[in-house]
PDB file of C-alpha atoms in Angstrom:
ATOM      1  CA  GLY A  25    -185.354 139.135 191.678  1.00 80.00           C
ATOM      2  CA  VAL A  26    -184.042 136.283 193.797  1.00 84.00           C
ATOM      3  CA  SER A  27    -185.899 133.722 191.717  1.00 85.00           C
ATOM      4  CA  ARG A  28    -184.453 135.166 188.592  1.00 84.00           C
ATOM      5  CA  ILE A  29    -180.955 134.977 190.048  1.00 87.00           C
ATOM      6  CA  MET A  30    -181.463 131.374 191.087  1.00 86.00           C
ATOM      7  CA  ALA A  31    -182.777 130.497 187.668  1.00 86.00           C
ATOM      8  CA  VAL A  32    -179.722 132.062 186.099  1.00 87.00           C
ATOM      9  CA  GLU A  33    -177.517 130.088 188.447  1.00 85.00           C
ATOM     10  CA  ASP A  34    -179.315 126.873 187.531  1.00 86.00           C
ATOM     11  CA  VAL A  35    -178.817 127.606 183.891  1.00 88.00           C
ATOM     12  CA  ARG A  36    -175.166 128.329 184.467  1.00 86.00           C
ATOM     13  CA  GLU A  37    -174.827 125.163 186.457  1.00 87.00           C
ATOM     14  CA  LYS A  38    -176.509 123.136 183.730  1.00 86.00           C
ATOM     15  CA  LEU A  39    -174.315 124.809 181.155  1.00 88.00           C
ATOM     16  CA  SER A  40    -171.235 123.902 183.205  1.00 87.00           C
ATOM     17  CA  GLU A  41    -172.419 120.320 183.535  1.00 87.00           C
ATOM     18  CA  GLY A  42    -173.043 120.129 179.803  1.00 85.00           C
ATOM     19  CA  LYS A  43    -169.601 121.569 179.187  1.00 86.00           C
ATOM     20  CA  ARG A  44    -168.050 119.051 181.560  1.00 87.00           C
ATOM     21  CA  GLU A  45    -169.963 116.230 179.903  1.00 87.00           C
ATOM     22  CA  ARG A  46    -168.829 117.415 176.495  1.00 88.00           C
ATOM     23  CA  GLU A  47    -165.235 117.652 177.714  1.00 87.00           C
ATOM     24  CA  SER A  48    -165.500 114.181 179.221  1.00 86.00           C
ATOM     25  CA  ALA A  49    -166.888 112.858 175.958  1.00 87.00           C
ATOM     26  CA  ARG A  50    -164.065 114.488 174.031  1.00 88.00           C
ATOM     27  CA  GLU A  51    -161.549 113.012 176.459  1.00 87.00           C
ATOM     28  CA  ARG A  52    -163.156 109.602 176.060  1.00 86.00           C
ATOM     29  CA  GLU A  53    -163.027 109.986 172.299  1.00 87.00           C
ATOM     30  CA  ASP A  54    -159.386 111.055 172.539  1.00 87.00           C
ATOM     31  CA  TRP A  55    -158.596 108.030 174.663  1.00 87.00           C
ATOM     32  CA  MET A  56    -160.422 105.751 172.285  1.00 88.00           C
ATOM     33  CA  ARG A  57    -158.535 107.219 169.334  1.00 88.00           C
ATOM     34  CA  ARG A  58    -155.287 106.782 171.264  1.00 87.00           C
ATOM     35  CA  LEU A  59    -156.192 103.173 172.092  1.00 86.00           C
ATOM     36  CA  ASP A  60    -157.083 102.528 168.479  1.00 84.00           C
ATOM     37  CA  LEU A  61    -153.765 104.070 167.369  1.00 86.00           C
ATOM     38  CA  GLU A  62    -151.871 101.997 169.896  1.00 83.00           C
ATOM     39  CA  LYS A  63    -153.708  98.863 168.716  1.00 85.00           C
ATOM     40  CA  VAL A  64    -152.872  99.672 165.113  1.00 86.00           C
ATOM     41  CA  SER A  65    -149.282 100.383 166.096  1.00 84.00           C
ATOM     42  CA  ARG A  66    -149.045  97.071 167.939  1.00 86.00           C
ATOM     43  CA  GLU A  67    -150.479  95.226 164.948  1.00 88.00           C
ATOM     44  CA  MET A  68    -148.028  96.968 162.609  1.00 88.00           C
ATOM     45  CA  LEU A  69    -145.194  96.253 165.011  1.00 88.00           C
ATOM     46  CA  GLN A  70    -146.247  92.574 165.169  1.00 90.00           C
ATOM     47  CA  GLU A  71    -146.327  92.404 161.359  1.00 89.00           C
ATOM     48  CA  GLU A  72    -142.880  93.957 161.208  1.00 87.00           C
ATOM     49  CA  CYS A  73    -141.642  91.473 163.815  1.00 88.00           C
ATOM     50  CA  ASP A  74    -143.115  88.607 161.821  1.00 90.00           C
ATOM     51  CA  THR A  75    -141.466  89.954 158.664  1.00 91.00           C
ATOM     52  CA  VAL A  76    -138.121  90.281 160.395  1.00 90.00           C
ATOM     53  CA  LYS A  77    -138.459  86.782 161.857  1.00 89.00           C
ATOM     54  CA  ALA A  78    -139.305  85.339 158.433  1.00 91.00           C
ATOM     55  CA  ALA A  79    -136.302  87.163 156.960  1.00 90.00           C
ATOM     56  CA  LEU A  80    -134.064  85.761 159.697  1.00 90.00           C
ATOM     57  CA  ASP A  81    -135.399  82.243 159.072  1.00 89.00           C
ATOM     58  CA  GLU A  82    -134.744  82.639 155.355  1.00 88.00           C
ATOM     59  CA  LEU A  83    -131.206  83.846 156.037  1.00 87.00           C
ATOM     60  CA  ALA A  84    -130.610  80.861 158.338  1.00 85.00           C
ATOM     61  CA  ARG A  85    -131.962  78.496 155.688  1.00 83.00           C
ATOM     62  CA  GLN A  86    -129.794  80.066 152.993  1.00 83.00           C
ATOM     63  CA  LYS A  87    -126.762  79.848 155.273  1.00 79.00           C
ATOM     64  CA  LEU A  88    -127.434  76.154 155.945  1.00 77.00           C
ATOM     65  CA  PHE A  89    -127.938  75.517 152.233  1.00 74.00           C
ATOM     66  CA  SER A  90    -124.724  77.396 151.435  1.00 74.00           C
ATOM     67  CA  GLU A  91    -122.783  75.341 153.989  1.00 75.00           C
ATOM     68  CA  GLU A  92    -124.178  72.084 152.573  1.00 77.00           C
ATOM     69  CA  SER A  93    -123.357  73.207 149.023  1.00 80.00           C
ATOM     70  CA  LEU A  94    -119.853  74.164 150.111  1.00 83.00           C
ATOM     71  CA  GLU A  95    -119.369  70.778 151.767  1.00 84.00           C
ATOM     72  CA  GLU A  96    -120.593  69.039 148.613  1.00 86.00           C
ATOM     73  CA  GLU A  97    -118.168  71.062 146.496  1.00 84.00           C
ATOM     74  CA  VAL A  98    -115.300  70.239 148.859  1.00 88.00           C
ATOM     75  CA  ALA A  99    -116.222  66.524 148.737  1.00 89.00           C
ATOM     76  CA  ALA A 100    -116.378  66.640 144.924  1.00 90.00           C
ATOM     77  CA  LEU A 101    -112.965  68.310 144.743  1.00 89.00           C
ATOM     78  CA  GLN A 102    -111.559  65.689 147.133  1.00 91.00           C
ATOM     79  CA  ARG A 103    -112.925  62.924 144.905  1.00 90.00           C
ATOM     80  CA  ILE A 104    -111.247  64.535 141.907  1.00 92.00           C
ATOM     81  CA  VAL A 105    -107.943  64.757 143.798  1.00 89.00           C
ATOM     82  CA  ASP A 106    -108.228  61.096 144.836  1.00 90.00           C
ATOM     83  CA  THR A 107    -108.975  60.064 141.254  1.00 89.00           C
ATOM     84  CA  VAL A 108    -105.996  62.013 139.919  1.00 85.00           C
ATOM     85  CA  THR A 109    -103.757  60.523 142.628  1.00 87.00           C
ATOM     86  CA  ASN A 110    -104.897  56.971 141.850  1.00 87.00           C
ATOM     87  CA  THR A 111    -104.427  57.596 138.138  1.00 86.00           C
ATOM     88  CA  HIS A 112    -100.917  58.882 138.795  1.00 80.00           C
ATOM     89  CA  LEU A 113    -100.070  55.777 140.838  1.00 88.00           C
ATOM     90  CA  GLU A 114    -101.469  53.482 138.132  1.00 84.00           C
ATOM     91  CA  CYS A 115     -99.440  55.326 135.489  1.00 81.00           C
ATOM     92  CA  ALA A 116     -96.304  54.988 137.628  1.00 85.00           C
ATOM     93  CA  LYS A 117     -96.924  51.233 137.984  1.00 84.00           C
ATOM     94  CA  GLU A 118     -97.529  50.847 134.251  1.00 84.00           C
ATOM     95  CA  LEU A 119     -94.388  52.867 133.504  1.00 82.00           C
ATOM     96  CA  LYS A 120     -92.313  50.662 135.813  1.00 83.00           C
ATOM     97  CA  SER A 121     -93.782  47.521 134.236  1.00 82.00           C
ATOM     98  CA  ALA A 122     -93.044  48.890 130.764  1.00 81.00           C
ATOM     99  CA  GLN A 123     -89.443  49.644 131.784  1.00 82.00           C
ATOM    100  CA  VAL A 124     -89.021  46.068 133.052  1.00 84.00           C
ATOM    101  CA  THR A 125     -90.509  44.716 129.819  1.00 82.00           C
ATOM    102  CA  ILE A 126     -88.188  46.892 127.730  1.00 83.00           C
ATOM    103  CA  LEU A 127     -85.185  45.713 129.740  1.00 78.00           C
ATOM    104  CA  THR A 128     -86.238  42.083 129.269  1.00 80.00           C
ATOM    105  CA  LEU A 129     -86.704  42.627 125.540  1.00 79.00           C
ATOM    106  CA  LYS A 130     -83.280  44.243 125.290  1.00 77.00           C
ATOM    107  CA  GLU A 131     -81.721  41.260 127.057  1.00 75.00           C
ATOM    108  CA  THR A 132     -83.636  38.909 124.761  1.00 77.00           C
ATOM    109  CA  VAL A 133     -82.473  40.747 121.641  1.00 74.00           C
ATOM    110  CA  LEU A 134     -78.903  40.744 122.944  1.00 74.00           C
ATOM    111  CA  GLY A 135     -79.130  37.015 123.634  1.00 75.00           C
ATOM    112  CA  ARG A 136     -80.471  36.382 120.140  1.00 77.00           C
ATOM    113  CA  LYS A 137     -77.674  38.452 118.614  1.00 77.00           C
ATOM    114  CA  ASN A 138     -75.091  36.495 120.605  1.00 74.00           C
ATOM    115  CA  ALA A 139     -76.703  33.219 119.521  1.00 76.00           C
ATOM    116  CA  GLU A 140     -76.648  34.311 115.873  1.00 77.00           C
ATOM    117  CA  LEU A 141     -73.010  35.346 116.160  1.00 79.00           C
ATOM    118  CA  GLU A 142     -72.204  32.017 117.792  1.00 74.00           C
ATOM    119  CA  ARG A 143     -73.989  30.148 114.997  1.00 76.00           C
ATOM    120  CA  LYS A 144     -72.014  32.045 112.345  1.00 79.00           C
ATOM    121  CA  ASN A 145     -68.755  31.336 114.189  1.00 75.00           C
ATOM    122  CA  MET A 146     -69.584  27.631 114.313  1.00 76.00           C
ATOM    123  CA  LEU A 147     -70.313  27.618 110.580  1.00 75.00           C
ATOM    124  CA  LEU A 148     -66.996  29.327 109.917  1.00 79.00           C
ATOM    125  CA  GLU A 149     -65.182  26.758 112.077  1.00 74.00           C
ATOM    126  CA  LYS A 150     -66.836  23.925 110.171  1.00 73.00           C
ATOM    127  CA  GLN A 151     -65.835  25.488 106.864  1.00 72.00           C
ATOM    128  CA  ILE A 152     -62.244  25.909 108.110  1.00 78.00           C
ATOM    129  CA  ASN A 153     -62.104  22.288 109.251  1.00 70.00           C
ATOM    130  CA  THR A 154     -63.517  21.154 105.895  1.00 70.00           C
ATOM    131  CA  LEU A 155     -60.864  23.131 104.024  1.00 73.00           C
ATOM    132  CA  ARG A 156     -58.125  21.681 106.245  1.00 67.00           C
ATOM    133  CA  LEU A 157     -59.285  18.183 105.406  1.00 67.00           C
ATOM    134  CA  GLN A 158     -59.114  19.041 101.707  1.00 65.00           C
ATOM    135  CA  LEU A 159     -55.441  20.164 101.906  1.00 64.00           C
ATOM    136  CA  PRO A 160     -52.851  17.900 100.094  1.00 58.00           C
ATOM    137  CA  THR A 161     -51.419  15.219 102.366  1.00 52.00           C
ATOM    138  CA  THR A 162     -48.384  14.097 100.242  1.00 46.00           C
ATOM    139  CA  PRO A 163     -45.093  13.757 102.176  1.00 48.00           C
ATOM    140  CA  ALA A 164     -43.456  16.542 100.222  1.00 44.00           C
ATOM    141  CA  VAL A 165     -46.233  19.011 100.723  1.00 42.00           C
ATOM    142  CA  ALA A 166     -46.649  17.991 104.333  1.00 46.00           C
ATOM    143  CA  ALA A 167     -42.934  18.394 104.967  1.00 48.00           C
ATOM    144  CA  GLY A 168     -42.889  21.803 103.265  1.00 47.00           C
ATOM    145  CA  ALA A 169     -45.871  23.086 105.190  1.00 45.00           C
ATOM    146  CA  LYS A 170     -45.160  21.410 108.523  1.00 47.00           C
ATOM    147  CA  ALA A 171     -43.851  24.457 110.292  1.00 43.00           C
ATOM    148  CA  ALA A 172     -46.651  26.730 109.111  1.00 44.00           C
ATOM    149  CA  THR A 173     -49.530  24.324 109.596  1.00 46.00           C
ATOM    150  CA  ALA A 174     -48.550  22.531 112.782  1.00 44.00           C
ATOM    151  CA  PRO A 175     -50.380  24.942 115.186  1.00 46.00           C
ATOM    152  CA  ALA A 176     -53.408  25.229 112.918  1.00 43.00           C
ATOM    153  CA  THR A 177     -53.936  21.516 112.384  1.00 43.00           C
ATOM    154  CA  LEU A 178     -54.996  21.057 115.982  1.00 45.00           C
ATOM    155  CA  ALA A 179     -58.732  20.574 115.727  1.00 50.00           C
ATOM    156  CA  PRO A 180     -60.718  22.716 118.143  1.00 56.00           C
ATOM    157  CA  GLU A 181     -62.332  20.883 121.001  1.00 66.00           C
ATOM    158  CA  SER A 182     -65.978  20.041 120.427  1.00 84.00           C
ATOM    159  CA  SER A 183     -68.776  20.999 122.756  1.00 90.00           C
ATOM    160  CA  VAL A 184     -69.648  19.152 125.966  1.00 94.00           C
ATOM    161  CA  ASP A 185     -73.180  18.371 127.139  1.00 95.00           C
ATOM    162  CA  VAL A 186     -74.194  18.617 130.790  1.00 95.00           C
ATOM    163  CA  MET A 187     -77.505  18.048 132.535  1.00 94.00           C
ATOM    164  CA  LEU A 188     -78.228  20.721 135.154  1.00 95.00           C
ATOM    165  CA  GLN A 189     -81.012  20.283 137.699  1.00 94.00           C
ATOM    166  CA  LEU A 190     -82.336  23.237 139.720  1.00 94.00           C
ATOM    167  CA  GLY A 191     -84.585  22.980 142.749  1.00 93.00           C
ATOM    168  CA  LEU A 192     -87.178  25.390 141.383  1.00 93.00           C
ATOM    169  CA  GLU A 193     -90.733  25.078 140.159  1.00 92.00           C
ATOM    170  CA  PHE A 194     -90.875  24.628 136.407  1.00 92.00           C
ATOM    171  CA  LYS A 195     -93.158  27.651 135.935  1.00 91.00           C
ATOM    172  CA  VAL A 196     -90.298  29.905 137.067  1.00 92.00           C
ATOM    173  CA  SER A 197     -88.500  29.240 133.775  1.00 92.00           C
ATOM    174  CA  GLY A 198     -91.522  30.330 131.699  1.00 92.00           C
ATOM    175  CA  THR A 199     -92.922  28.698 128.603  1.00 92.00           C
ATOM    176  CA  ASP A 200     -90.895  27.968 125.493  1.00 91.00           C
ATOM    177  CA  GLY A 201     -90.554  31.073 123.308  1.00 92.00           C
ATOM    178  CA  SER A 202     -91.790  33.469 125.974  1.00 94.00           C
ATOM    179  CA  THR A 203     -89.916  36.556 127.169  1.00 95.00           C
ATOM    180  CA  GLN A 204     -89.828  34.990 130.634  1.00 95.00           C
ATOM    181  CA  ARG A 205     -87.973  31.929 129.219  1.00 96.00           C
ATOM    182  CA  ALA A 206     -85.573  34.217 127.321  1.00 95.00           C
ATOM    183  CA  ALA A 207     -84.826  36.260 130.450  1.00 95.00           C
ATOM    184  CA  PHE A 208     -84.369  33.038 132.460  1.00 96.00           C
ATOM    185  CA  LYS A 209     -81.828  31.756 129.896  1.00 96.00           C
ATOM    186  CA  ILE A 210     -79.890  35.018 129.966  1.00 96.00           C
ATOM    187  CA  LYS A 211     -79.699  35.022 133.762  1.00 96.00           C
ATOM    188  CA  LEU A 212     -78.732  31.317 133.886  1.00 96.00           C
ATOM    189  CA  ALA A 213     -76.053  31.781 131.209  1.00 96.00           C
ATOM    190  CA  GLN A 214     -74.630  34.691 133.205  1.00 97.00           C
ATOM    191  CA  ASP A 215     -74.431  32.534 136.359  1.00 96.00           C
ATOM    192  CA  LEU A 216     -72.655  29.731 134.464  1.00 96.00           C
ATOM    193  CA  ALA A 217     -70.309  32.223 132.799  1.00 95.00           C
ATOM    194  CA  ASN A 218     -69.379  33.780 136.141  1.00 96.00           C
ATOM    195  CA  ALA A 219     -68.650  30.354 137.608  1.00 95.00           C
ATOM    196  CA  SER A 220     -66.758  28.848 134.648  1.00 94.00           C
ATOM    197  CA  GLY A 221     -64.767  31.681 133.079  1.00 94.00           C
ATOM    198  CA  LEU A 222     -66.443  31.203 129.692  1.00 95.00           C
ATOM    199  CA  PRO A 223     -68.606  33.869 128.024  1.00 95.00           C
ATOM    200  CA  LYS A 224     -72.380  33.623 128.105  1.00 94.00           C
ATOM    201  CA  SER A 225     -72.420  32.762 124.399  1.00 94.00           C
ATOM    202  CA  SER A 226     -70.676  29.447 125.190  1.00 94.00           C
ATOM    203  CA  PHE A 227     -73.782  28.089 126.911  1.00 96.00           C
ATOM    204  CA  HIS A 228     -76.592  26.791 124.754  1.00 96.00           C
ATOM    205  CA  PHE A 229     -79.718  25.428 126.442  1.00 95.00           C
ATOM    206  CA  VAL A 230     -81.031  22.548 124.351  1.00 94.00           C
ATOM    207  CA  ARG A 231     -84.074  21.417 126.318  1.00 93.00           C
ATOM    208  CA  PHE A 232     -86.019  22.226 129.476  1.00 94.00           C
ATOM    209  CA  SER A 233     -87.947  19.557 131.323  1.00 91.00           C
ATOM    210  CA  ALA A 234     -89.808  19.381 134.630  1.00 84.00           C
ATOM    211  CA  GLY A 235     -87.654  19.403 137.632  1.00 79.00           C
ATOM    212  CA  ILE A 236     -86.105  21.855 136.441  1.00 88.00           C
ATOM    213  CA  MET A 237     -83.841  19.629 134.249  1.00 92.00           C
ATOM    214  CA  ILE A 238     -81.901  21.681 131.706  1.00 95.00           C
ATOM    215  CA  GLU A 239     -79.851  20.007 128.998  1.00 94.00           C
ATOM    216  CA  THR A 240     -77.000  22.433 128.404  1.00 95.00           C
ATOM    217  CA  GLN A 241     -74.353  22.441 125.687  1.00 96.00           C
ATOM    218  CA  ILE A 242     -71.018  24.057 126.579  1.00 96.00           C
ATOM    219  CA  LYS A 243     -69.236  25.349 123.473  1.00 94.00           C
ATOM    220  CA  PRO A 244     -65.653  26.577 123.079  1.00 94.00           C
ATOM    221  CA  ASP A 245     -64.874  30.250 123.571  1.00 92.00           C
ATOM    222  CA  VAL A 246     -64.584  31.664 120.037  1.00 90.00           C
ATOM    223  CA  SER A 247     -61.904  34.083 121.247  1.00 88.00           C
ATOM    224  CA  GLY A 248     -59.779  31.165 122.478  1.00 85.00           C
ATOM    225  CA  LYS A 249     -59.168  32.867 125.826  1.00 85.00           C
ATOM    226  CA  GLY A 250     -61.434  30.858 128.105  1.00 86.00           C
ATOM    227  CA  PRO A 251     -61.046  27.270 129.360  1.00 92.00           C
ATOM    228  CA  SER A 252     -62.023  24.336 127.184  1.00 93.00           C
ATOM    229  CA  PRO A 253     -65.583  22.989 127.400  1.00 94.00           C
ATOM    230  CA  THR A 254     -64.304  19.794 129.053  1.00 94.00           C
ATOM    231  CA  SER A 255     -62.359  21.741 131.676  1.00 94.00           C
ATOM    232  CA  ALA A 256     -65.279  24.101 132.290  1.00 94.00           C
ATOM    233  CA  ALA A 257     -67.723  21.181 132.683  1.00 94.00           C
ATOM    234  CA  ALA A 258     -65.422  19.442 135.174  1.00 94.00           C
ATOM    235  CA  ASN A 259     -65.009  22.694 137.095  1.00 95.00           C
ATOM    236  CA  LEU A 260     -68.776  23.260 137.260  1.00 96.00           C
ATOM    237  CA  GLN A 261     -69.297  19.671 138.356  1.00 94.00           C
ATOM    238  CA  THR A 262     -66.867  20.215 141.230  1.00 95.00           C
ATOM    239  CA  GLN A 263     -68.528  23.500 142.215  1.00 95.00           C
ATOM    240  CA  ALA A 264     -71.942  21.814 142.300  1.00 94.00           C
ATOM    241  CA  VAL A 265     -71.012  20.035 145.539  1.00 94.00           C
ATOM    242  CA  ASP A 266     -69.414  23.095 147.132  1.00 94.00           C
ATOM    243  CA  PRO A 267     -71.981  25.336 148.876  1.00 93.00           C
ATOM    244  CA  LYS A 268     -69.501  28.233 148.907  1.00 93.00           C
ATOM    245  CA  SER A 269     -68.566  28.021 145.218  1.00 94.00           C
ATOM    246  CA  ALA A 270     -69.290  30.664 142.603  1.00 95.00           C
ATOM    247  CA  LEU A 271     -71.804  28.325 140.980  1.00 95.00           C
ATOM    248  CA  ARG A 272     -73.748  27.903 144.200  1.00 95.00           C
ATOM    249  CA  SER A 273     -73.715  31.704 144.699  1.00 94.00           C
ATOM    250  CA  GLY A 274     -75.450  32.616 141.426  1.00 95.00           C
ATOM    251  CA  ALA A 275     -78.915  34.124 141.203  1.00 94.00           C
ATOM    252  CA  LEU A 276     -80.342  30.875 139.744  1.00 95.00           C
ATOM    253  CA  THR A 277     -77.516  28.360 140.092  1.00 95.00           C
ATOM    254  CA  LYS A 278     -77.623  28.691 143.872  1.00 94.00           C
ATOM    255  CA  TYR A 279     -80.551  26.262 143.579  1.00 95.00           C
ATOM    256  CA  THR A 280     -78.360  23.637 141.873  1.00 94.00           C
ATOM    257  CA  GLU A 281     -79.302  20.107 142.930  1.00 93.00           C
ATOM    258  CA  SER A 282     -77.138  18.177 140.467  1.00 93.00           C
ATOM    259  CA  LEU A 283     -74.866  18.673 137.486  1.00 94.00           C
ATOM    260  CA  VAL A 284     -74.072  15.648 135.249  1.00 93.00           C
ATOM    261  CA  VAL A 285     -71.608  15.536 132.350  1.00 91.00           C
ATOM    262  CA  VAL A 286     -73.403  13.642 129.582  1.00 87.00           C
ATOM    263  CA  THR A 287     -71.488  11.322 127.253  1.00 76.00           C
ATOM    264  CA  HIS A 288     -72.540  10.550 123.685  1.00 60.00           C
ATOM    265  CA  GLY A 289     -73.965   7.260 124.934  1.00 52.00           C
ATOM    266  CA  GLY A 290     -76.429   9.181 127.054  1.00 45.00           C
ATOM    267  CA  ARG A 291     -74.955   8.169 130.451  1.00 43.00           C
ATOM    268  CA  GLY A 292     -73.454  10.605 132.887  1.00 48.00           C
ATOM    269  CA  GLU A 293     -69.778  10.824 133.688  1.00 46.00           C
ATOM    270  CA  GLY A 294     -70.366  11.400 137.384  1.00 45.00           C
ATOM    271  CA  GLU A 295     -72.829  13.627 139.191  1.00 43.00           C
ATOM    272  CA  GLY A 296     -72.444  16.724 141.302  1.00 45.00           C
ATOM    273  CA  GLY A 297     -75.023  16.475 144.075  1.00 42.00           C
ATOM    274  CA  ARG A 298     -76.100  19.045 146.605  1.00 41.00           C
ATOM    275  CA  GLY A 299     -73.541  19.384 149.376  1.00 37.00           C
ATOM    276  CA  GLU A 300     -74.427  19.870 152.981  1.00 36.00           C
ATOM    277  CA  GLY A 301     -75.539  23.363 153.813  1.00 35.00           C
ATOM    278  CA  GLY A 302     -76.473  24.021 150.166  1.00 36.00           C
ATOM    279  CA  GLY A 303     -78.287  27.011 148.816  1.00 37.00           C
ATOM    280  CA  GLY A 304     -81.789  25.476 149.045  1.00 37.00           C
ATOM    281  CA  GLY A 305     -84.207  25.127 146.179  1.00 37.00           C
ATOM    282  CA  GLY A 306     -87.447  26.922 146.748  1.00 37.00           C
ATOM    283  CA  GLY A 307     -89.572  27.904 143.770  1.00 37.00           C
ATOM    284  CA  GLY A 308     -89.870  31.571 143.005  1.00 35.00           C
TER     285      GLY A 308
END
């Protein structure tokens, strides 16, 4: 009976050991499954991390690209603004130049109109003088018309020629027929008119030569209000040596170096030279 009991105990013990071994095996299998799951989880987590990192890198790249594109757009807009600004400045310069040209043309047209009016007045004076010479000169007729014709028979004074020299470079006066020459004549005539008391239309510029030497013809005032050409020429000749005179204060005539009254023989009747402390004659 004891042997049987011991055998039963051995069997039980073996059964317990088998059970423990089976439980240990199951535990090992469970641990292995858990390790495998953790490994898989770590791999999945690493993949997700890599995906997130790649997404972050892409976002950073897109942000950098967007900033560069924005900077390029800003630079392009700035170039457009600069171009528009430069165009506006060029247009303003061209407009100002056009306004100056229009003003010069207006002065030229006005000068030409005055010259044409002066020419017509001279023709009328010649016709009047011719008719006066054709009037009867018998004593009876002369006696009968003496009172009426005495004031009118005084022949108007003829023009006087003067030679004016300015201390300027010749190119300042422009070329013959140019708008620059026309504007120069208008300005010079205005200076002479201001200094003499005659209108601008009384001054006719015959010839320009290097120096600047300007042969000028002083004609009578058609209105009869101004001084005679002889008186005006003498007055200008006197002013030429006076640094404080109206002649030496003009825009162009302040550069006067000499003013000579020219006789029909071609020789001067005295010369007005530059006085001490004169206006100077630099070219413009």
